[in-house]
Coordinates of C-alpha atoms in Angstrom, one line a residue:
M249 CA 77.3 116.8 97.3
C250 CA 75.2 118.4 100.0
G251 CA 71.9 117.9 101.7
I252 CA 68.5 118.2 100.0
V253 CA 65.2 117.7 101.9
G254 CA 61.6 118.4 100.8
Y255 CA 58.2 117.8 102.2
I256 CA 54.6 118.1 101.2
G257 CA 51.8 116.8 103.4
N258 CA 49.7 117.9 106.4
R259 CA 52.3 118.3 109.1
N260 CA 54.7 121.1 110.1
A261 CA 57.1 121.3 107.1
Q262 CA 59.7 123.4 108.9
E263 CA 60.1 120.7 111.7
I264 CA 60.4 117.8 109.2
I265 CA 62.8 119.6 106.9
I266 CA 65.1 120.8 109.7
G267 CA 65.0 117.3 111.2
G268 CA 65.9 115.8 107.8
L269 CA 68.8 118.2 107.2
S270 CA 70.2 117.3 110.7
K271 CA 70.4 113.7 109.5
L272 CA 72.5 114.8 106.6
E273 CA 75.0 116.9 108.6
Y274 CA 77.6 114.1 108.3
R275 CA 77.9 115.1 104.6
G276 CA 79.5 118.4 105.5
Y277 CA 78.3 121.9 104.6
D278 CA 78.9 125.6 105.1
S279 CA 75.4 127.1 105.1
A280 CA 71.8 126.1 105.4
G281 CA 68.3 127.3 104.3
I282 CA 64.7 126.5 104.1
A283 CA 61.7 127.7 102.1
V284 CA 58.1 127.0 103.2
L285 CA 54.8 127.7 101.5
T286 CA 52.9 129.8 104.1
D287 CA 49.6 131.5 104.0
Q288 CA 51.4 134.6 102.8
G289 CA 53.2 132.8 100.0
L290 CA 56.8 131.4 99.8
S291 CA 58.9 132.4 102.8
V292 CA 62.7 131.8 102.9
A293 CA 65.2 131.7 105.8
K294 CA 68.8 130.9 105.3
A295 CA 72.1 131.4 107.1
K296 CA 75.9 130.9 106.7
G297 CA 77.3 128.4 109.2
R298 CA 76.0 125.4 111.0
L299 CA 72.3 124.3 111.0
A300 CA 72.1 125.6 114.5
V301 CA 72.4 129.1 113.3
L302 CA 69.4 128.7 111.0
E303 CA 67.4 127.0 113.8
E304 CA 68.1 129.9 116.1
R305 CA 66.7 132.3 113.5
L306 CA 63.6 130.1 113.0
E307 CA 62.9 130.0 116.7
K308 CA 62.4 133.8 116.5
Q309 CA 60.6 133.8 113.2
P310 CA 59.2 130.3 112.4
L311 CA 57.8 129.5 109.0
H312 CA 54.3 128.0 109.2
G313 CA 53.1 125.7 106.4
N314 CA 52.7 122.1 105.2
A315 CA 55.1 122.1 102.2
G316 CA 58.6 123.3 101.7
I317 CA 62.2 122.5 100.8
G318 CA 65.5 122.8 102.6
H319 CA 69.2 122.6 101.8
T320 CA 72.7 122.4 103.4
R321 CA 75.2 123.8 101.0
W322 CA 78.9 122.9 100.3
A323 CA 80.0 126.0 98.4
T324 CA 81.0 125.7 94.7
H325 CA 79.9 128.9 92.9
G326 CA 80.4 131.7 95.4
K327 CA 81.8 131.9 98.9
P328 CA 79.8 130.7 101.9
S329 CA 77.4 133.5 102.8
D330 CA 73.8 134.2 103.6
E331 CA 73.2 135.4 100.0
N332 CA 74.7 132.3 98.4
A333 CA 73.0 129.8 100.7
H334 CA 70.1 127.8 99.2
P335 CA 67.1 128.0 98.6
H336 CA 67.2 130.5 95.8
T337 CA 64.2 132.4 94.4
D338 CA 63.5 134.4 91.3
E339 CA 63.1 138.1 91.5
S340 CA 59.4 137.9 92.3
G341 CA 59.9 135.3 95.0
K342 CA 57.3 133.1 93.3
F343 CA 59.7 130.2 92.3
V344 CA 62.1 128.6 94.7
V345 CA 64.9 126.1 94.0
I346 CA 67.4 123.9 95.9
H347 CA 70.2 122.3 93.9
N348 CA 73.1 119.8 94.3
G349 CA 75.6 119.7 91.4
I350 CA 76.8 122.2 88.8
I351 CA 75.1 123.9 85.9
E352 CA 77.9 124.0 83.3
N353 CA 76.3 126.6 81.0
F354 CA 74.9 128.8 83.7
L355 CA 77.0 131.8 82.5
S356 CA 75.4 131.9 79.1
I357 CA 71.9 131.4 80.5
K358 CA 72.6 134.2 83.1
E359 CA 73.7 136.6 80.4
E360 CA 70.5 135.9 78.4
L361 CA 68.4 136.5 81.5
L362 CA 70.3 139.7 82.5
A363 CA 69.6 141.0 79.0
K364 CA 65.9 140.5 79.7
G365 CA 66.2 142.6 82.8
Y366 CA 66.4 139.9 85.5
K367 CA 68.4 140.9 88.6
F368 CA 70.5 138.5 90.6
Q369 CA 71.3 138.5 94.3
S370 CA 73.9 135.8 94.6
E371 CA 77.1 134.4 92.9
T372 CA 75.6 130.9 92.4
D373 CA 74.6 128.9 89.4
T374 CA 71.5 127.8 91.2
E375 CA 69.8 131.3 91.2
V376 CA 69.9 131.1 87.4
I377 CA 67.5 128.1 87.6
A378 CA 64.9 130.1 89.6
H379 CA 65.0 133.0 87.1
L380 CA 64.9 130.6 84.1
L381 CA 61.8 128.9 85.6
A382 CA 60.1 132.3 86.0
D383 CA 61.0 133.2 82.4
L384 CA 59.6 130.0 81.0
Y385 CA 56.5 129.6 83.1
E386 CA 53.2 129.5 81.2
G387 CA 50.9 128.0 83.8
D388 CA 52.2 124.4 84.3
I389 CA 55.2 123.9 86.6
V390 CA 55.9 120.4 85.3
T391 CA 56.1 121.5 81.7
T392 CA 58.2 124.5 82.8
V393 CA 60.7 122.3 84.6
R394 CA 61.1 120.0 81.6
K395 CA 61.8 123.0 79.4
A396 CA 64.3 124.4 81.8
V397 CA 66.1 121.0 82.1
Q398 CA 66.5 120.9 78.3
R399 CA 68.3 124.2 78.5
M400 CA 70.7 123.2 81.2
R401 CA 73.9 121.2 80.9
G402 CA 75.7 119.7 83.8
A403 CA 74.9 117.5 86.8
Y404 CA 72.2 118.3 89.2
A405 CA 69.5 117.2 91.7
L406 CA 66.7 119.7 92.0
G407 CA 63.9 120.4 94.3
I408 CA 61.4 123.0 93.0
M409 CA 58.2 124.7 94.2
T410 CA 56.1 127.7 93.1
E411 CA 53.4 129.8 94.7
H412 CA 51.4 129.4 91.5
E413 CA 50.9 125.7 92.1
P414 CA 51.3 125.2 95.9
D415 CA 50.1 121.6 95.8
K416 CA 53.1 120.3 94.0
L417 CA 56.8 119.7 94.7
V418 CA 58.9 118.8 91.7
A419 CA 62.2 116.9 91.8
V420 CA 64.7 116.2 89.0
R421 CA 67.8 114.1 88.9
L422 CA 70.7 114.1 86.4
A423 CA 74.0 112.6 87.7
S424 CA 73.4 113.7 91.3
P425 CA 71.6 111.4 93.7
L426 CA 68.0 112.0 94.7
V427 CA 65.5 109.9 96.6
V428 CA 61.7 110.3 96.8
G429 CA 59.8 109.0 99.9
A430 CA 56.1 108.0 100.0
G431 CA 54.0 108.1 103.2
E432 CA 50.3 108.3 104.2
G433 CA 49.1 111.6 102.9
E434 CA 52.6 113.0 102.6
C435 CA 55.7 112.7 100.4
F436 CA 59.4 113.6 100.8
I437 CA 62.5 114.2 98.7
G438 CA 66.1 113.8 100.0
S439 CA 69.6 113.7 98.6
D440 CA 70.1 110.6 100.8
I441 CA 67.8 108.1 102.5
P442 CA 68.6 109.2 106.1
A443 CA 66.7 112.5 105.5
M444 CA 63.4 110.7 105.5
L445 CA 64.0 107.4 107.3
E446 CA 62.3 108.7 110.5
H447 CA 59.1 109.2 108.5
T448 CA 59.0 106.5 105.8
R449 CA 60.9 103.5 104.6
D450 CA 59.2 103.3 101.2
V451 CA 61.2 105.2 98.6
Y452 CA 61.8 105.6 94.9
I453 CA 65.5 106.1 94.0
L454 CA 65.4 108.3 90.9
N455 CA 67.5 107.2 87.9
E456 CA 69.3 109.5 85.4
G457 CA 67.1 111.9 83.6
E458 CA 64.0 111.2 85.7
M459 CA 61.7 113.6 87.6
A460 CA 59.1 113.2 90.2
V461 CA 56.0 115.2 90.9
L462 CA 55.0 115.0 94.5
T463 CA 51.5 115.9 96.0
R464 CA 49.8 115.0 99.2
D465 CA 48.1 112.1 97.3
G466 CA 51.3 110.5 96.0
V467 CA 54.2 110.5 93.6
E468 CA 54.2 110.5 89.8
L469 CA 57.5 109.6 88.1
L470 CA 58.3 110.9 84.6
E471 CA 61.0 110.9 82.0
A472 CA 62.3 114.5 82.2
E473 CA 63.0 114.8 78.5
S474 CA 59.9 113.1 77.0
G475 CA 57.4 113.6 79.9
A476 CA 56.5 109.9 79.6
K477 CA 55.2 108.3 82.8
I478 CA 57.3 105.7 84.6
E479 CA 55.9 102.8 86.5
R480 CA 58.1 101.5 89.3
E481 CA 57.6 99.6 92.6
L482 CA 58.6 101.3 95.8
F483 CA 61.8 100.1 97.4
H484 CA 61.5 99.3 101.1
V485 CA 64.5 100.3 103.2
D486 CA 65.5 98.0 106.0
W487 CA 68.9 99.6 106.9
D488 CA 69.4 101.2 110.2
L489 CA 70.2 104.9 110.4
V490 CA 74.0 104.5 110.6
Q491 CA 74.0 102.3 107.5
A492 CA 71.8 104.8 105.8
E493 CA 74.2 107.7 106.4
K494 CA 76.8 105.6 104.5
G495 CA 74.3 105.0 101.7
G496 CA 74.2 101.3 102.4
Y497 CA 78.0 101.0 102.2
D498 CA 79.9 99.4 105.0
S499 CA 82.1 102.5 105.5
F500 CA 82.4 106.1 104.5
M501 CA 85.7 105.2 102.7
L502 CA 84.0 102.6 100.5
K503 CA 81.1 105.1 99.8
E504 CA 83.6 107.8 98.8
I505 CA 85.5 105.4 96.5
Y506 CA 82.3 104.7 94.7
E507 CA 81.5 108.5 94.5
Q508 CA 84.6 109.1 92.4
P509 CA 82.9 109.0 89.0
Q510 CA 80.6 111.9 90.2
A511 CA 83.5 113.7 91.9
V512 CA 85.6 113.6 88.7
R513 CA 82.6 114.7 86.7
D514 CA 81.8 117.6 89.0
T515 CA 85.4 118.8 89.1
M516 CA 85.4 119.0 85.3
G517 CA 82.0 120.5 85.3
S518 CA 81.7 123.9 83.5
R519 CA 85.4 124.0 83.0
I520 CA 85.2 122.1 79.8
D521 CA 83.8 123.8 76.7
T522 CA 82.0 120.7 75.3
D523 CA 81.3 122.4 72.0
N524 CA 84.9 123.4 71.2
K525 CA 86.7 120.7 73.3
R526 CA 88.7 123.2 75.2
V527 CA 89.3 124.0 78.8
Q528 CA 88.0 127.2 80.4
L529 CA 88.9 128.4 83.9
P530 CA 86.7 131.4 84.5
E531 CA 87.6 131.5 88.1
L532 CA 91.1 132.6 87.4
K533 CA 91.5 136.4 87.9
M534 CA 94.9 136.6 86.1
S535 CA 95.0 137.3 82.4
D536 CA 96.1 134.7 79.8
A537 CA 99.1 136.8 79.2
Q538 CA 100.1 136.8 82.9
L539 CA 99.7 133.0 83.0
A540 CA 101.6 132.4 79.8
A541 CA 104.6 134.4 81.2
Y542 CA 105.3 131.9 84.0
D543 CA 108.4 129.8 83.2
R544 CA 108.8 127.9 86.5
I545 CA 106.3 126.2 88.8
Y546 CA 106.6 124.9 92.4
I547 CA 103.9 122.4 93.5
V548 CA 103.8 122.3 97.3
A549 CA 101.7 119.8 99.3
C550 CA 101.7 117.0 101.9
G551 CA 100.8 113.3 101.8
T552 CA 98.2 112.3 99.2
S553 CA 98.0 115.9 97.8
M554 CA 101.8 115.7 97.2
H555 CA 101.3 112.5 95.3
A556 CA 98.7 114.2 93.2
G557 CA 101.3 117.0 92.6
L558 CA 103.7 114.4 91.2
V559 CA 101.2 113.5 88.6
G560 CA 100.6 117.1 87.8
K561 CA 104.3 117.8 87.4
D562 CA 104.6 115.1 84.8
V563 CA 101.6 116.3 82.8
I564 CA 102.4 120.1 83.0
E565 CA 106.0 119.5 81.8
K566 CA 104.9 117.1 79.0
I567 CA 102.4 119.5 77.4
T568 CA 103.8 122.9 78.3
R569 CA 107.6 122.3 78.6
V570 CA 107.7 124.4 81.7
P571 CA 109.8 123.0 84.5
V572 CA 108.0 121.9 87.6
E573 CA 109.4 121.1 91.1
V574 CA 107.2 119.1 93.6
A575 CA 108.1 119.7 97.2
V576 CA 106.8 118.3 100.5
A577 CA 105.4 121.4 102.3
S578 CA 107.0 120.5 105.7
E579 CA 110.4 120.7 104.0
F580 CA 109.8 123.4 101.6
R581 CA 108.8 125.9 104.2
Y582 CA 112.3 125.7 105.7
R583 CA 114.1 126.1 102.5
D584 CA 115.4 129.2 100.8
P585 CA 113.7 128.6 97.4
I586 CA 114.8 130.6 94.3
Y587 CA 111.9 132.8 93.0
T588 CA 111.7 135.1 90.1
D589 CA 108.8 137.3 88.9
K590 CA 108.0 134.4 86.5
T591 CA 107.6 131.8 89.3
L592 CA 104.1 130.4 90.0
M593 CA 103.4 128.3 93.2
I594 CA 100.6 125.8 93.2
V595 CA 99.6 124.6 96.7
I596 CA 97.3 121.6 97.1
S597 CA 95.3 120.8 100.2
Q598 CA 92.1 118.8 100.6
S599 CA 90.9 120.7 103.7
G600 CA 92.6 124.0 102.9
E601 CA 93.9 124.1 106.4
T602 CA 97.0 121.9 106.2
A603 CA 99.4 123.7 108.5
D604 CA 102.7 123.1 106.6
T605 CA 101.1 123.9 103.2
L606 CA 99.5 127.1 104.6
A607 CA 102.9 128.1 106.0
A608 CA 104.6 127.6 102.6
L609 CA 101.9 129.7 100.9
R610 CA 102.5 132.5 103.4
E611 CA 106.3 132.4 102.9
A612 CA 105.8 132.6 99.1
K613 CA 103.5 135.5 99.5
K614 CA 106.1 137.4 101.5
S615 CA 108.3 137.1 98.4
N616 CA 105.5 138.4 96.1
V617 CA 105.1 135.0 94.4
T618 CA 101.7 134.4 92.9
V619 CA 100.0 131.4 94.6
L620 CA 97.4 129.2 92.9
A621 CA 95.5 126.9 95.4
I622 CA 93.8 123.6 94.6
T623 CA 91.5 122.7 97.5
N624 CA 88.1 121.1 98.2
V625 CA 86.9 123.6 100.8
V626 CA 85.5 127.1 99.9
G627 CA 86.2 129.6 102.6
S628 CA 89.2 127.6 103.9
S629 CA 92.4 129.5 104.9
V630 CA 94.3 128.3 101.8
A631 CA 91.4 129.4 99.6
R632 CA 91.2 132.8 101.2
E633 CA 94.9 133.6 101.2
A634 CA 95.9 132.3 97.8
D635 CA 95.8 134.7 94.8
E636 CA 94.0 132.2 92.6
V637 CA 91.9 129.1 93.5
I638 CA 90.7 126.1 91.6
F639 CA 88.1 124.2 93.7
T640 CA 87.9 120.4 93.3
W641 CA 84.2 120.1 94.0
A642 CA 84.7 116.6 95.3
G643 CA 82.1 117.1 98.0
P644 CA 82.6 116.2 101.7
E645 CA 85.1 113.5 102.4
I646 CA 84.5 111.8 105.8
A647 CA 87.0 108.9 105.9
V648 CA 90.5 109.8 107.0
A649 CA 92.1 108.0 104.0
S650 CA 91.6 110.3 101.1
T651 CA 90.2 108.8 97.9
K652 CA 87.9 111.1 95.9
A653 CA 89.8 114.2 97.0
Y654 CA 92.9 112.7 95.4
T655 CA 91.3 111.9 92.0
S656 CA 89.6 115.3 92.0
Q657 CA 93.0 117.0 92.6
V658 CA 94.6 115.1 89.8
V659 CA 91.7 116.1 87.5
A660 CA 92.1 119.7 88.6
L661 CA 95.8 119.6 87.7
Y662 CA 94.9 118.1 84.3
L663 CA 92.6 121.0 83.7
F664 CA 95.2 123.5 84.7
A665 CA 97.8 121.9 82.5
L666 CA 95.6 121.9 79.5
Y667 CA 94.5 125.5 80.1
F668 CA 98.2 126.5 80.6
A669 CA 99.1 124.7 77.3
Q670 CA 96.3 126.6 75.5
V671 CA 97.4 130.0 76.6
K672 CA 101.1 129.2 75.9
G673 CA 100.3 127.7 72.5
T674 CA 102.3 124.6 73.2
Q675 CA 99.5 122.2 72.0
T676 CA 97.4 122.5 68.9
A677 CA 93.6 122.8 69.1
E678 CA 93.4 119.2 67.8
Q679 CA 95.8 117.9 70.5
I680 CA 93.8 119.6 73.2
A681 CA 90.5 118.3 71.8
E682 CA 91.8 114.7 71.8
I683 CA 92.9 115.0 75.5
V684 CA 89.6 116.6 76.5
E685 CA 87.6 113.8 74.9
Q686 CA 89.6 111.2 76.8
L687 CA 89.3 113.2 80.0
Q688 CA 85.5 113.3 79.6
E689 CA 85.5 109.5 79.4
L690 CA 87.2 109.0 82.8
P691 CA 84.0 108.8 84.9
A692 CA 82.6 106.0 82.8
K693 CA 85.9 104.1 83.0
I694 CA 86.1 104.5 86.7
T695 CA 82.6 103.1 87.0
A696 CA 83.7 100.1 84.9
I697 CA 86.5 99.4 87.3
L698 CA 84.2 99.7 90.3
G699 CA 81.9 97.2 88.8
N700 CA 84.5 94.4 88.9
V701 CA 86.3 94.2 92.2
D702 CA 86.3 90.5 93.0
R703 CA 89.9 89.8 92.1
I704 CA 91.2 92.8 94.0
R705 CA 89.2 91.6 97.1
D706 CA 90.6 88.1 96.7
F707 CA 94.2 89.4 96.5
A708 CA 93.6 91.6 99.6
N709 CA 92.3 88.6 101.5
S710 CA 95.5 86.7 100.5
I711 CA 97.8 89.4 102.0
K712 CA 96.1 90.0 105.3
E713 CA 98.9 88.1 107.2
V714 CA 101.9 89.5 105.4
T715 CA 104.3 91.8 107.2
S716 CA 105.7 93.7 104.2
L717 CA 104.6 94.5 100.7
F718 CA 106.2 96.5 97.9
F719 CA 104.9 98.7 95.0
I720 CA 107.0 99.3 91.9
G721 CA 106.4 101.5 88.9
R722 CA 108.2 103.8 86.5
S723 CA 107.3 107.4 85.4
L724 CA 103.6 108.1 86.3
D725 CA 103.2 104.5 87.5
Y726 CA 105.7 105.3 90.2
A727 CA 103.7 108.4 91.3
V728 CA 100.6 106.2 91.6
S729 CA 102.6 103.5 93.4
L730 CA 103.4 106.0 96.2
E731 CA 99.7 106.8 96.7
G732 CA 98.8 103.1 96.6
S733 CA 101.5 102.3 99.2
L734 CA 100.3 105.1 101.5
K735 CA 96.7 104.0 101.3
L736 CA 97.7 100.4 102.2
K737 CA 99.9 101.3 105.2
E738 CA 97.6 104.0 106.7
I739 CA 94.5 101.8 107.0
S740 CA 95.7 98.2 107.0
Y741 CA 98.9 98.8 109.0
I742 CA 100.9 96.5 106.7
H743 CA 104.4 97.8 106.1
S744 CA 104.5 99.0 102.6
E745 CA 107.0 100.8 100.4
A746 CA 106.9 102.2 96.9
Y747 CA 110.0 102.2 94.7
A748 CA 110.9 103.5 91.3
A749 CA 111.4 100.2 89.6
G750 CA 114.6 101.3 87.9
E751 CA 116.1 101.6 91.4
L752 CA 115.7 98.0 92.5
K753 CA 119.3 97.1 91.9
H754 CA 120.4 100.0 94.2
G755 CA 119.5 98.2 97.4
T756 CA 115.8 97.3 97.3
L757 CA 116.3 93.8 95.8
A758 CA 117.9 92.8 99.1
L759 CA 114.4 92.9 100.6
I760 CA 112.8 90.6 98.0
E761 CA 112.5 86.9 99.1
D762 CA 110.1 84.0 98.5
N763 CA 106.4 85.0 98.5
V764 CA 106.9 88.7 99.2
P765 CA 104.0 90.4 97.5
V766 CA 104.9 93.0 94.9
I767 CA 102.4 95.3 93.2
A768 CA 103.8 96.2 89.8
L769 CA 102.2 98.9 87.6
A770 CA 103.0 98.7 83.9
T771 CA 100.7 101.1 82.0
Q772 CA 103.2 103.5 80.4
P773 CA 104.0 102.4 76.8
D774 CA 107.3 104.3 76.5
I775 CA 109.0 102.4 79.3
Y776 CA 106.9 99.2 79.3
E777 CA 109.7 96.9 78.2
K778 CA 112.0 98.2 80.9
M779 CA 109.2 97.8 83.5
V780 CA 108.8 94.1 82.4
S781 CA 112.5 93.6 83.0
N782 CA 112.2 95.0 86.5
I783 CA 109.3 92.6 87.2
V784 CA 111.4 89.7 86.0
E785 CA 114.1 90.8 88.5
V786 CA 111.7 90.5 91.5
K787 CA 110.2 87.3 90.1
A788 CA 113.6 85.7 89.9
R789 CA 114.0 86.3 93.6
G790 CA 110.7 84.6 94.6
A791 CA 108.3 87.6 94.7
R792 CA 104.6 87.0 94.1
V793 CA 103.6 89.7 91.6
L794 CA 100.2 91.3 91.0
G795 CA 100.6 93.3 87.8
F796 CA 98.4 96.2 86.4
A797 CA 98.1 96.7 82.7
L798 CA 95.8 98.5 80.3
E799 CA 93.0 96.5 78.6
G800 CA 94.3 94.9 75.4
N801 CA 97.7 94.1 76.9
D802 CA 97.8 90.3 77.2
D803 CA 101.6 90.0 77.4
L804 CA 102.0 91.0 81.1
A805 CA 100.1 87.9 82.2
K806 CA 103.1 85.8 80.9
T807 CA 105.4 87.5 83.4
V808 CA 103.3 88.1 86.6
D809 CA 101.4 85.8 88.9
E810 CA 98.1 87.7 88.5
V811 CA 97.1 90.6 86.4
I812 CA 94.4 93.3 86.7
H813 CA 93.4 95.3 83.6
V814 CA 92.2 98.9 83.7
P815 CA 90.4 100.6 80.8
A816 CA 92.8 102.0 78.2
T817 CA 93.3 105.8 77.9
I818 CA 96.1 108.1 76.8
P819 CA 99.2 107.5 79.0
F820 CA 99.1 110.5 81.3
L821 CA 95.5 110.0 82.2
T822 CA 96.1 106.5 83.6
P823 CA 96.8 107.6 87.2
V824 CA 93.1 108.4 87.7
L825 CA 92.2 104.8 86.7
T826 CA 95.1 102.8 88.2
V827 CA 94.7 104.4 91.6
I828 CA 91.1 103.0 92.0
P829 CA 92.0 99.3 92.4
L830 CA 94.8 100.3 94.7
Q831 CA 92.3 102.2 96.9
L832 CA 90.1 99.1 96.9
L833 CA 93.1 96.9 97.7
A834 CA 93.9 99.0 100.8
Y835 CA 90.2 99.0 101.8
Y836 CA 89.7 95.2 101.5
A837 CA 93.0 94.5 103.2
S838 CA 91.9 96.6 106.2
V839 CA 88.5 94.9 106.3
A840 CA 90.2 91.4 106.1
R841 CA 92.3 92.4 109.1
G842 CA 89.3 93.5 111.1
L843 CA 90.3 97.2 111.4
D844 CA 88.4 100.5 111.5
V845 CA 88.6 101.6 107.9
D846 CA 87.3 105.1 108.4
K847 CA 89.4 106.0 111.5
P848 CA 92.9 104.5 111.3
R849 CA 95.0 104.8 114.5
N850 CA 97.1 107.9 115.2
L851 CA 95.8 109.8 112.1
A852 CA 93.5 112.8 111.6
K853 CA 91.6 114.0 108.6
S854 CA 93.0 117.5 108.6
V855 CA 96.6 118.1 109.7
T856 CA 96.3 121.5 111.3
V857 CA 99.5 121.4 113.3
E858 CA 103.2 121.1 112.2

């Protein structure tokens, strides 16, 4: 999610690390820090805020040495603060760690270490790693890291150093990107290639479950679990710096679309008890009894976040039988809503600064309504002012058109719905376990969709000259249609509307004529036959229909002009999968029309005014 930089060689480590971190500022962060092996041992400097704050401190007290690690943090566990900033050390200050990702079982490891007398200074899961290394160390840092990795569950990229072996820098990757660079008499690590591009273009891109041991003499690659050596040729980077910031993708939006498997995985993170197939939300301060007492929910949001709320409404109502109303924040704030002491409000905002959503939150608080926020930004206004917060952990999103923030919001709503059902007892343990298993399969299924985009790209190229396009769907497919339509219009500028397919006869059919493109989602089994009837209606009036169905459904191809299949899952999880090709459709349509995908006209990333 955030910036990792490490260096070992013969030059000034501080200068190289700070320079590398500056190349990763585009990723977004809320604090920064650096650790350098000096003549006096490991020295750490870190600060909340922009990198400039840290640089100002280092001007007064520079760290002199030729090996070190640095980090820019996007807060997950613990608010943005000096204490929570990386790097983290053990109690003795002999081991230091930087970390991207989430350690799912950090609480159980922390409790074990607390029982042994270790003292913690931060709220992070990362500090647990530093203490665990100190506890396991028996004279070999590589063996110690391998033992520690076997104890940890989750997703992570790690940079590790110890005073005991100052000639080594160890890096480990599991489901979070990490790159190793090789130079003459020096080596580098980075969470992305731009961090080291100024110094070397020869890199190893670590694969899942691999680790690297860096010295001044070179790099040794190992399997983290077995310790077996890996032989691999260096990859020579020929991108320019702008391309490198985008990870080789043509735009930030495309990069963020492809980051969705990781964003979904991170949002689930430690919130799933993998042993018992249940959901746990340790961040909630309210008791289970308090949560179970709520009998009505308002979901309030804007734009894409509101569309995520529509999916959440359907799922919460289905598995808890609690009524949910979804409202556009800009309208809701001027209503006189009916609250009781059993009303819960859920506000959703990617940035946590959306003006109308924030205003609705404040109005609810005036009426003593409990507010639960779902947001991507720790320390944001929404996060600070809400009573409860579930962070999405999607990582920084640069493109104006939201992609991974949306899917992460939907997953966060799934987790809340499942937890709510657990405490209310409206689903059996077996039913919860089945849903959790399917939820855990979503990242792999998203990856499968992203591996086969040619037909979506071809369809996008075929519509680049159209003036209007329509999306239709029923039930959850209608909610996803709204998001697909919004994506298309905001970055391709093609006029697009989404309609509940059952409403076609109530006026919309007047707009259907020969060769008008219609995107039809048909993934919900309970209303599938009715959806096919609606597709037949638009086909009879000359529409060109691109249909979406679940894998295994061969019937829809008989009705539509073209069909795209998405991996099968339980019906109410399909929105996370069906939205992916719709995002790609919008992206490729914008590219085909020669537009700026990341910065559509008249739009801003965070809407901080009414």
